[in-house]
PDB file of C-alpha atoms in Angstrom:
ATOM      1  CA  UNK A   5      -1.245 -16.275   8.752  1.00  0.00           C
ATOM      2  CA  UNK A   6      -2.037 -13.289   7.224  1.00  0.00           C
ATOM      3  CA  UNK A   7       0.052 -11.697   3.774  1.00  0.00           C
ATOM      4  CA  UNK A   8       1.724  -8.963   4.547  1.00  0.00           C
ATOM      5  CA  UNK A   9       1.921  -6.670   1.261  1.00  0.00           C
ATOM      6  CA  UNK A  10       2.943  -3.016   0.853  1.00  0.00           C
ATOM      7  CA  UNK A  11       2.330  -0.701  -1.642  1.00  0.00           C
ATOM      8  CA  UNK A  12       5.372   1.705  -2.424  1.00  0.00           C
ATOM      9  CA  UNK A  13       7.444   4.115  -4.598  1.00  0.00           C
ATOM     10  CA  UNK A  14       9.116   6.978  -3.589  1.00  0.00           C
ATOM     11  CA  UNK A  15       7.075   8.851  -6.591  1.00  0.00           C
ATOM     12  CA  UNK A  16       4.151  10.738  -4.883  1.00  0.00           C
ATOM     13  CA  UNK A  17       0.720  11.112  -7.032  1.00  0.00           C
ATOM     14  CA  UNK A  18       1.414   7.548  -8.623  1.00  0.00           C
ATOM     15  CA  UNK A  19      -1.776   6.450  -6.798  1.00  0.00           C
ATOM     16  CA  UNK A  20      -0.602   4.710  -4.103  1.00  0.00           C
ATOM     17  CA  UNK A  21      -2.768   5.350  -0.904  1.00  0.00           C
ATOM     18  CA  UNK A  22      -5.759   5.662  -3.339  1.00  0.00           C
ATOM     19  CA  UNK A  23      -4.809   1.676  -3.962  1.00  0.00           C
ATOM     20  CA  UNK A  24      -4.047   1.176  -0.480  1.00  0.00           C
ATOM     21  CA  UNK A  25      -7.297   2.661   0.669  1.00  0.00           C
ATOM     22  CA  UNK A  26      -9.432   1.002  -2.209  1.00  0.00           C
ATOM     23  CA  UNK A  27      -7.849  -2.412  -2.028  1.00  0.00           C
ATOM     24  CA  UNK A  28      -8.386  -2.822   1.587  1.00  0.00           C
ATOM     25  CA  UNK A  29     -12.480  -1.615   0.981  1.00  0.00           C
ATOM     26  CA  UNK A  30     -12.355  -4.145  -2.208  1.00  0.00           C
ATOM     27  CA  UNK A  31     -10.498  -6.978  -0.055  1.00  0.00           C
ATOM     28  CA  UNK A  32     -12.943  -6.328   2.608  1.00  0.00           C
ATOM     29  CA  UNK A  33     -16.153  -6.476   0.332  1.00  0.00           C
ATOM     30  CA  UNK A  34     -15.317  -9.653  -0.263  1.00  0.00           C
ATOM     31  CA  UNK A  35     -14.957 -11.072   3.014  1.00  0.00           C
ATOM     32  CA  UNK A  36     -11.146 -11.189   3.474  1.00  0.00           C
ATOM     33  CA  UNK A  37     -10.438  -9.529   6.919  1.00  0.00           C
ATOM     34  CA  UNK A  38      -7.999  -6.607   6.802  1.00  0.00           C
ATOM     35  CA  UNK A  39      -5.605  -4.600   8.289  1.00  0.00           C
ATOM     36  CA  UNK A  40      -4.881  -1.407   6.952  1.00  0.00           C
ATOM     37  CA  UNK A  41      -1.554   0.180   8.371  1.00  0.00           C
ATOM     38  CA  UNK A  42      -0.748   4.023   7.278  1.00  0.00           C
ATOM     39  CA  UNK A  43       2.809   4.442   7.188  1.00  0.00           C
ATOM     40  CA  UNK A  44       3.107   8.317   5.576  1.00  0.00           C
ATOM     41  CA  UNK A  45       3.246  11.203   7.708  1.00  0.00           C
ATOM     42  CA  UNK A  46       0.675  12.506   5.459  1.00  0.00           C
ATOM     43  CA  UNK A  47      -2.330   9.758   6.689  1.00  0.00           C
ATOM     44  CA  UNK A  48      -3.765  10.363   3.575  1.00  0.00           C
ATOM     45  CA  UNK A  49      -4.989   6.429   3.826  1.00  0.00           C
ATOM     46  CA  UNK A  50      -6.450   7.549   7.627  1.00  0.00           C
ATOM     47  CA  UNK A  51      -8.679  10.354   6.487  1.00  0.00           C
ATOM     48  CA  UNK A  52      -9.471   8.522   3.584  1.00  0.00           C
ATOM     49  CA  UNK A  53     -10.893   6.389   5.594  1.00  0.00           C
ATOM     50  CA  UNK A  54     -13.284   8.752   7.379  1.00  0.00           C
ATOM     51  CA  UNK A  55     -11.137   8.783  10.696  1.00  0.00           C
ATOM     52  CA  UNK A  56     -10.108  12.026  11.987  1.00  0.00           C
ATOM     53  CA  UNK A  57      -6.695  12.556  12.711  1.00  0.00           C
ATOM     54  CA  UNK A  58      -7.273  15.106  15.147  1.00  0.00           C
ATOM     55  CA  UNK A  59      -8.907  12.169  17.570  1.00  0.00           C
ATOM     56  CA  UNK A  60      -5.866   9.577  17.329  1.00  0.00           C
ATOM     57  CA  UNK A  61      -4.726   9.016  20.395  1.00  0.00           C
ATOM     58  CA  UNK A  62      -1.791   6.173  19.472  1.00  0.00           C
ATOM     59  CA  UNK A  63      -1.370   5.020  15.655  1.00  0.00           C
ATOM     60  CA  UNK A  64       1.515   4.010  13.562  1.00  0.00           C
ATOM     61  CA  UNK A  65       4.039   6.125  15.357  1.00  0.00           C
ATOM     62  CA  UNK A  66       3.760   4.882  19.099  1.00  0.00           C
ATOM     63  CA  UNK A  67       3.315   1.148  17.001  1.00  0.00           C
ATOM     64  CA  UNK A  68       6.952   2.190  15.483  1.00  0.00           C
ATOM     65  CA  UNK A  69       8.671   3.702  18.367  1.00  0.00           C
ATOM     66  CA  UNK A  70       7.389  -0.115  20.079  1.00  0.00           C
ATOM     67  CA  UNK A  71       5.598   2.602  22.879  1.00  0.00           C
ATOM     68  CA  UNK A  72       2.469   1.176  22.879  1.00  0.00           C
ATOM     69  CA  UNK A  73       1.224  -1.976  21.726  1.00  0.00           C
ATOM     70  CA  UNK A  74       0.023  -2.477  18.226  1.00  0.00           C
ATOM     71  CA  UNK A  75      -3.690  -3.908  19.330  1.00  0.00           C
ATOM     72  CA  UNK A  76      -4.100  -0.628  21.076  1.00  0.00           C
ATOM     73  CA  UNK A  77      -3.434   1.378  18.187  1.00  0.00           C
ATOM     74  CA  UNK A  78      -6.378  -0.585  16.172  1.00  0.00           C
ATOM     75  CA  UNK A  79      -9.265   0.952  15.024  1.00  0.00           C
ATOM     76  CA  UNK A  80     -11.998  -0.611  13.091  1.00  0.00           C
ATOM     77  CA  UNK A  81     -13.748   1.937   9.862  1.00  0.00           C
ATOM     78  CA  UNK A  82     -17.096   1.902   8.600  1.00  0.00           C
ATOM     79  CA  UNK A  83     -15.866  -0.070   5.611  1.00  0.00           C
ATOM     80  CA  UNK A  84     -16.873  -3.644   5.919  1.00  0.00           C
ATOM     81  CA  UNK A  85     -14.186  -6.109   7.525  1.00  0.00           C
ATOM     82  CA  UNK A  86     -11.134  -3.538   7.611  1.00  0.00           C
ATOM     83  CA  UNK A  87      -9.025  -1.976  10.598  1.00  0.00           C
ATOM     84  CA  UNK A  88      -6.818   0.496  10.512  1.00  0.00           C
ATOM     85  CA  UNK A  89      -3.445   1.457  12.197  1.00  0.00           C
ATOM     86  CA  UNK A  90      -3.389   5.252  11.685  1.00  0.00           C
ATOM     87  CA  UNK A  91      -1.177   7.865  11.484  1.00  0.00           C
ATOM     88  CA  UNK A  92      -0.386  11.158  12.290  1.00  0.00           C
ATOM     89  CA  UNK A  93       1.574  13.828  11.194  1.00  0.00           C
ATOM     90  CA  UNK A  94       4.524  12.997  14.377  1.00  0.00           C
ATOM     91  CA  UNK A  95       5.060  10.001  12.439  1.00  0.00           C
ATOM     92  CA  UNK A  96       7.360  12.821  10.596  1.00  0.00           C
ATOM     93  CA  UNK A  97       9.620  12.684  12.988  1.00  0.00           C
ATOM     94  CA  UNK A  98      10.479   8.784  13.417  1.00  0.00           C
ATOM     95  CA  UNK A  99      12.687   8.804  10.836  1.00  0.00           C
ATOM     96  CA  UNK A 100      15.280  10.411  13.379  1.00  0.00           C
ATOM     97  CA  UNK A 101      13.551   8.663  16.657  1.00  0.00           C
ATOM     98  CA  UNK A 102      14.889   5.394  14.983  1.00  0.00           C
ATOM     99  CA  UNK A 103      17.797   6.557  13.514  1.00  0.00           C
ATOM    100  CA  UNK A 104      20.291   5.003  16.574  1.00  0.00           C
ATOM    101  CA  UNK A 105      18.128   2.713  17.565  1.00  0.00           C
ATOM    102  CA  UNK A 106      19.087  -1.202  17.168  1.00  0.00           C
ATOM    103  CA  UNK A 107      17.470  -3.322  14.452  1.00  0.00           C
ATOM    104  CA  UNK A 108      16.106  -0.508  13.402  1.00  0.00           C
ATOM    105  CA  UNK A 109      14.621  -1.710  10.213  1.00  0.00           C
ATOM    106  CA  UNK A 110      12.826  -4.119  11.903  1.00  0.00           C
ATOM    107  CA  UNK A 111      10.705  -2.359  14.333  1.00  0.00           C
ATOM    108  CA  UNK A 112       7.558  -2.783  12.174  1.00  0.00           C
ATOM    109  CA  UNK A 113       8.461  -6.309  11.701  1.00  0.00           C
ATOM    110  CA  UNK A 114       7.961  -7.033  15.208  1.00  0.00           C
ATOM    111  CA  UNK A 115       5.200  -4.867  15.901  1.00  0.00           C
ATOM    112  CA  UNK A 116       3.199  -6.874  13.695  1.00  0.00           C
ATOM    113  CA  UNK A 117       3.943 -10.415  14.410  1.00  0.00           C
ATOM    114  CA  UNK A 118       1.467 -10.332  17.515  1.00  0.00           C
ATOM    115  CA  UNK A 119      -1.229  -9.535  15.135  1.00  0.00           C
ATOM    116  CA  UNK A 120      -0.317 -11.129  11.775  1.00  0.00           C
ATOM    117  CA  UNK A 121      -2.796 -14.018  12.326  1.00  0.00           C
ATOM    118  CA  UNK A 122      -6.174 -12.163  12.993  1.00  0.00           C
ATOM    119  CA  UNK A 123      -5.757 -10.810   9.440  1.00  0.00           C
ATOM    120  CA  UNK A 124      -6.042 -12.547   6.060  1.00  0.00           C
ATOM    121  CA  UNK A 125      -4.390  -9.243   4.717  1.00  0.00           C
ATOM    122  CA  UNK A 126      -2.347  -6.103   6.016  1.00  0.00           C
ATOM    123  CA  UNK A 127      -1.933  -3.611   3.644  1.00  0.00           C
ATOM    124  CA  UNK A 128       0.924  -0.441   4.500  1.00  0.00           C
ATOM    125  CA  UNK A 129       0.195   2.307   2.749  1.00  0.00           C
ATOM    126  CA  UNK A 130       4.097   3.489   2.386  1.00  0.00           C
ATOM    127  CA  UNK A 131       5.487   7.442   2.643  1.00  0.00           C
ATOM    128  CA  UNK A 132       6.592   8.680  -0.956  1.00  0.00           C
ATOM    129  CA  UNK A 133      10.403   8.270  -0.051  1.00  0.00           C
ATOM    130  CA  UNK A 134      12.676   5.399   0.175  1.00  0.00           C
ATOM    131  CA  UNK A 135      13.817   6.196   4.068  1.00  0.00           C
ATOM    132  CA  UNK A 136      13.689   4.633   7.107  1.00  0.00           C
ATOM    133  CA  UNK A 137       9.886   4.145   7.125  1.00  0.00           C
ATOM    134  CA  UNK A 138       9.223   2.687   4.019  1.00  0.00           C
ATOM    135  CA  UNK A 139      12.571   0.232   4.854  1.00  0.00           C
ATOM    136  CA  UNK A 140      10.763  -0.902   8.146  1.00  0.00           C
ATOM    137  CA  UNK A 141       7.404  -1.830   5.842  1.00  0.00           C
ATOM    138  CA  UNK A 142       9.757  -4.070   2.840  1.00  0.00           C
ATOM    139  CA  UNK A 143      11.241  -5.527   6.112  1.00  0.00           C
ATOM    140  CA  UNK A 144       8.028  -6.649   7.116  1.00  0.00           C
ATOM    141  CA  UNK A 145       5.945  -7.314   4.197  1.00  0.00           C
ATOM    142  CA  UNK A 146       5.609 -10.686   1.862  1.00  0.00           C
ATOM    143  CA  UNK A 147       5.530  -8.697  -0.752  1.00  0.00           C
ATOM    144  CA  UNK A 148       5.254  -5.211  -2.650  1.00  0.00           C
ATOM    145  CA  UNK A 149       2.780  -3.833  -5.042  1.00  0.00           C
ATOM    146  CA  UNK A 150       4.554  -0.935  -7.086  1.00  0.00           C
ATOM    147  CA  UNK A 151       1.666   1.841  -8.249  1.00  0.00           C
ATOM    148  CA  UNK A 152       2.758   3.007 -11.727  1.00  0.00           C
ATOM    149  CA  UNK A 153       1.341   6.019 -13.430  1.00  0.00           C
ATOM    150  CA  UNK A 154       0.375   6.121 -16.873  1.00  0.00           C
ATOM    151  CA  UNK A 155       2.440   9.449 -17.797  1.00  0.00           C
ATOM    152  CA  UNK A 156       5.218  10.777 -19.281  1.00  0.00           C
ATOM    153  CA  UNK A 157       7.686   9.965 -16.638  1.00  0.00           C
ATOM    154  CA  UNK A 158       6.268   6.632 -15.232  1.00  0.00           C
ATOM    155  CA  UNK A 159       9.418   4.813 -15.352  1.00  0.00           C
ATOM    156  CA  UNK A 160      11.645   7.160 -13.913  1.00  0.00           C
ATOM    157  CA  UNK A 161      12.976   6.364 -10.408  1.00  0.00           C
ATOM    158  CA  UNK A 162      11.535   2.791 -11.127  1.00  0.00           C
ATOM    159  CA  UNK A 163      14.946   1.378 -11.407  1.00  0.00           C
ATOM    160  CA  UNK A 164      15.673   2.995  -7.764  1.00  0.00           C
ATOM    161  CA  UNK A 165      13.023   1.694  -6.165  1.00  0.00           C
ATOM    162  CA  UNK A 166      14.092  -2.197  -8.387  1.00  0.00           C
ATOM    163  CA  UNK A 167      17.128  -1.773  -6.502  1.00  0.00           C
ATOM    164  CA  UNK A 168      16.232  -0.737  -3.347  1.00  0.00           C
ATOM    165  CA  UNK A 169      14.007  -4.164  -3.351  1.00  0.00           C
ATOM    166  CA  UNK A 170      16.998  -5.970  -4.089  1.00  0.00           C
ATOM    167  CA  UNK A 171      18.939  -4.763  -1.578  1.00  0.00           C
ATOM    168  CA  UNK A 172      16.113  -5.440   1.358  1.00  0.00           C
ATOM    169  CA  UNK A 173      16.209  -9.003  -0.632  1.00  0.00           C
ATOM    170  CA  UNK A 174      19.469  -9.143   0.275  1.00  0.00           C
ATOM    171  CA  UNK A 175      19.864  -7.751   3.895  1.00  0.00           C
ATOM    172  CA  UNK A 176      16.846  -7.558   5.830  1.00  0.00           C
ATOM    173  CA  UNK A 177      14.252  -9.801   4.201  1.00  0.00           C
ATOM    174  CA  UNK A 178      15.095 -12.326   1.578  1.00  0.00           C
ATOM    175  CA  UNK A 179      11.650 -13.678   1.462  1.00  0.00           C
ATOM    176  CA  UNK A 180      10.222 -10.319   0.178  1.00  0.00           C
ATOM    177  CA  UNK A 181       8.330 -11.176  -3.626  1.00  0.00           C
ATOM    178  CA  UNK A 182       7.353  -8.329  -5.680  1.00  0.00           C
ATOM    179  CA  UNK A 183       3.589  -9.154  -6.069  1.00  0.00           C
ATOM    180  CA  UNK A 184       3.154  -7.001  -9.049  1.00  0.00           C
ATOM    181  CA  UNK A 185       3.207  -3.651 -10.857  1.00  0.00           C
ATOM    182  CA  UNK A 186       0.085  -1.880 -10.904  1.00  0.00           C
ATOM    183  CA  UNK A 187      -0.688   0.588 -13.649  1.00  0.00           C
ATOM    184  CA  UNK A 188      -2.933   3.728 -12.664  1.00  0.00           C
ATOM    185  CA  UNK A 189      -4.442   7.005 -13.911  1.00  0.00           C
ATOM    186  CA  UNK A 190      -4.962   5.043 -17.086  1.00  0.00           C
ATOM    187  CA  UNK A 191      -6.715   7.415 -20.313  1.00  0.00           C
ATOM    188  CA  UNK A 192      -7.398   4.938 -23.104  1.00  0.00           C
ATOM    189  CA  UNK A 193      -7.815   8.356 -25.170  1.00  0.00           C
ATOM    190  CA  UNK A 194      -4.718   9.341 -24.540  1.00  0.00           C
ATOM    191  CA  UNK A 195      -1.763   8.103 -26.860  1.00  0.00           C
ATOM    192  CA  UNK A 196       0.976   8.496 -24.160  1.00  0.00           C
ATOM    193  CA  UNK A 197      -1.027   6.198 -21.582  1.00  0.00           C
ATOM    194  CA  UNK A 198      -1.481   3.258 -23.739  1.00  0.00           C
ATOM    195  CA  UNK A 199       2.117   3.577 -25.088  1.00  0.00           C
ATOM    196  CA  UNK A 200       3.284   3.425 -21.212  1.00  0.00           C
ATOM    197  CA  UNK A 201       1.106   0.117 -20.670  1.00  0.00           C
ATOM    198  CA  UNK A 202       2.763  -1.424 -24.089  1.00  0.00           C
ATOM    199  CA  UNK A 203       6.159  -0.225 -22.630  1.00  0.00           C
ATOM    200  CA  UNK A 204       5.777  -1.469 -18.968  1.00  0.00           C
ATOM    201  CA  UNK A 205       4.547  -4.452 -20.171  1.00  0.00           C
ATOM    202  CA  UNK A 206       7.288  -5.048 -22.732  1.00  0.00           C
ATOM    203  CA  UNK A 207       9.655  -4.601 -19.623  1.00  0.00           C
ATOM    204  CA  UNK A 208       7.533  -6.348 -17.012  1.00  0.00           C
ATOM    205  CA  UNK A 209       5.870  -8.599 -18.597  1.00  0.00           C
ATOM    206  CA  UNK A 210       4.563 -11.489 -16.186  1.00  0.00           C
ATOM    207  CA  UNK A 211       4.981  -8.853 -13.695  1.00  0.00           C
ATOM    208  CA  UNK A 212       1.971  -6.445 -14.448  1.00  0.00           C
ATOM    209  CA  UNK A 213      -1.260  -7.097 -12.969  1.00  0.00           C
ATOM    210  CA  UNK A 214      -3.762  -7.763 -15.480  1.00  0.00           C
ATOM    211  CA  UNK A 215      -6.182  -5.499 -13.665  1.00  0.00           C
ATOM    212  CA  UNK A 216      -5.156  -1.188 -15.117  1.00  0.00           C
ATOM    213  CA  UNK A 217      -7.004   1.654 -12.808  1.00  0.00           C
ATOM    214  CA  UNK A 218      -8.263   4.099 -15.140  1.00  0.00           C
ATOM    215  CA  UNK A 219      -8.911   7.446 -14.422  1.00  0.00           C
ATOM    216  CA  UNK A 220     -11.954   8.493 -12.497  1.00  0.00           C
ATOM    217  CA  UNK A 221     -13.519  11.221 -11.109  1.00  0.00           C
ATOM    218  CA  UNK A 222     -16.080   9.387  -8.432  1.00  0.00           C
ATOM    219  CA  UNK A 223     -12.310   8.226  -7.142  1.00  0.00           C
ATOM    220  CA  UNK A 224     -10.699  11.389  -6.808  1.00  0.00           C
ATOM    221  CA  UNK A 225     -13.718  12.548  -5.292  1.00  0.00           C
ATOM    222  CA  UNK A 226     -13.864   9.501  -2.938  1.00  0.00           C
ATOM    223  CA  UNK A 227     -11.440  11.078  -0.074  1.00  0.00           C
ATOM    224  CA  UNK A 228     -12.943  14.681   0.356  1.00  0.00           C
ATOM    225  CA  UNK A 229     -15.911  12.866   1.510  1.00  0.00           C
ATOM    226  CA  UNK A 230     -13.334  10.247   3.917  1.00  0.00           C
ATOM    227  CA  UNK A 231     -14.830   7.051   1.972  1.00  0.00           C
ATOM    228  CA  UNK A 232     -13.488   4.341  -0.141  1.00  0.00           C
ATOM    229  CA  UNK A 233     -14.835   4.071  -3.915  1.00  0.00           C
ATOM    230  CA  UNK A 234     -16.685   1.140  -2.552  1.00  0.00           C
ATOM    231  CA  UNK A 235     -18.658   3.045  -0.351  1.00  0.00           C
ATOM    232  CA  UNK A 236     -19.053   6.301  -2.241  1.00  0.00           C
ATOM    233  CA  UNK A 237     -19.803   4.622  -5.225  1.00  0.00           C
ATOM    234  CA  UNK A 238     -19.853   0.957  -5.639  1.00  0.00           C
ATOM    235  CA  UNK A 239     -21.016   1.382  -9.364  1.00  0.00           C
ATOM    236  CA  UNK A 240     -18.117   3.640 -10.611  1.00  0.00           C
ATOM    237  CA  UNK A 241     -15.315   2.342 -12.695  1.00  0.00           C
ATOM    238  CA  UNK A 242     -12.868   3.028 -10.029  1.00  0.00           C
ATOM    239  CA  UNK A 243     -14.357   0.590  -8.189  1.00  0.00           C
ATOM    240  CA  UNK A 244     -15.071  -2.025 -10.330  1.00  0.00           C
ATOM    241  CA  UNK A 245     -11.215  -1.547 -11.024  1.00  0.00           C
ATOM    242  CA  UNK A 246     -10.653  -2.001  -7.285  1.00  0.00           C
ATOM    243  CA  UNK A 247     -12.686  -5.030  -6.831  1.00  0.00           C
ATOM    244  CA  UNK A 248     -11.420  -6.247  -9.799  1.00  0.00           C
ATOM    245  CA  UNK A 249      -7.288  -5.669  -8.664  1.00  0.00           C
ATOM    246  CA  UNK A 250      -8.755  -7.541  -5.333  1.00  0.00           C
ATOM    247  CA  UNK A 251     -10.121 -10.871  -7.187  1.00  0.00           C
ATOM    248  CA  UNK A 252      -6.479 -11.137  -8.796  1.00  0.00           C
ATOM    249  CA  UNK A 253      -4.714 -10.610  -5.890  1.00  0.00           C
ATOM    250  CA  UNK A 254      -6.759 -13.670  -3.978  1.00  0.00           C
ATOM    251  CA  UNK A 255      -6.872 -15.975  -7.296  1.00  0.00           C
ATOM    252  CA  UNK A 256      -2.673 -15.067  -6.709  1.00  0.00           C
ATOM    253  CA  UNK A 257      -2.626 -15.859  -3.342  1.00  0.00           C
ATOM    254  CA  UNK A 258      -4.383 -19.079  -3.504  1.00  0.00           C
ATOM    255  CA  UNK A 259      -2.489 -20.360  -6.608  1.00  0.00           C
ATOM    256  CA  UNK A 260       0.891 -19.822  -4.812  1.00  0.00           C
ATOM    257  CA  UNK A 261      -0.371 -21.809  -1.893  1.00  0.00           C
ATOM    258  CA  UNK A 262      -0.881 -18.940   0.471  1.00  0.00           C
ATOM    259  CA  UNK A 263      -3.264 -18.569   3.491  1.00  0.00           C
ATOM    260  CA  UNK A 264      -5.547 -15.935   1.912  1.00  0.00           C
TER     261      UNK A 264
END
């Protein structure tokens, strides 16, 4: 069966389609079959990944609105071993589609169960907003990677998003584990961004992945060009970084017993 994990906070620019994007390509590098699934209206994670958007005939929205099924809406990237789900800017407008429908919060649930075993991992790349759409992806996932800045305000709204989690604990999905916090944008010549690593980790602790993205040019350059960092450039720190977040994520998964 394959682990379900998204990768949210309603901050935007915290890095988190970069990590969805670049954690699929690392995952996929090393032979773990994925499933990328862009859930923001934006479909940043879609053009990152070289797909047009213009061309998308059915993607996360018809998957959503349970119009089409989700095999149809599959397409496979030139990045080794990973599929993608994508979006389009409609998706915009599911928010209200769903609004009276039943079960609502567990439309992406369902679309995915058909799937969930061709995939070691499926990875949603979650809208910068704690609505309806990122609701449906805690309702489906295993678990939740939160993307962390290292800047001034990197802890603000993180106590929203705690709660939020809690609350999906609670309702909708009680088996939902928060897999870790992931620091980003790290400048180890900056003051501010190692006191934010000492201070999320004084918080945090056990739950901060050992792995901390650092800031890199190749990877901001990485989606103008609609490529991961492991195919635009597999020697940059961003992707050793990536790869690196990847290897943890497996050694997690198979020390907790998981299919991985």
């Amino acid at each position: 069966m394959g682990k379900i994990i998204a990768i949210a906070n309603q901050k935007g620019g915290v890095g988190k389609t970069t990590t969805s994007v670049n954690l699929a390509a690392s995952l996929g590098v090393l032979e773990k079959k994925v499933l990328l699934f862009d859930a923001d209206p934006q479909a940043n994670a879609t053009s990152g990944l070289g797909v047009n958007t213009d061309d998308i005939e059915y993607g996360s929205y018809q998957v959503l609105e349970h119009t089409q099924a989700i095999q149809d809406c599959i397409i496979s990237t030139n990045t080794p071993n990973v599929d993608i789900v994508p979006a389009h800017i409609d998706l915009v407008a599911i928010e209200i589609e769903l609004v009276d429908k039943e079960e609502r919060e567990y439309m992406l649930k369902k679309a995915l169960e058909p799937i969930k075993s061709q995939y070691e991992y499926i990875i949603i790349d979650c809208a910068p907003s704690l609505g309806l759409l990122t609701l449906n992806a805690l309702t489906a996932a295993d678990s939740v990677i939160i993307p962390i800045q290292c800047e001034y305000f990197a802890l603000e709204g993180l106590g929203k998003l705690l709660n939020t989690i809690k609350s999906v604990q609670k309702v909708h999905n009680q088996a939902l584990d928060i897999e870790g916090l992931l620091l980003t944008m790290f400048d180890s010549r900056l003051r501010l961004s190692n006191q934010v690593v000492e201070e999320v980790k004084k918080h945090f602790s056990d739950m901060v992945f050992e792995t901390i993205i650092q800031r890199n040019v190749r990877l901001g350059e990485a989606p103008s060009y609609g490529e991961s960092i492991i195919n635009y450039d597999v020697s940059s720190k961003g992707a050793s970084n990536y790869l690196s977040l990847a290897k943890e994520l497996i050694n997690k998964t198979v020390l907790n017993g998981e299919s991985s």
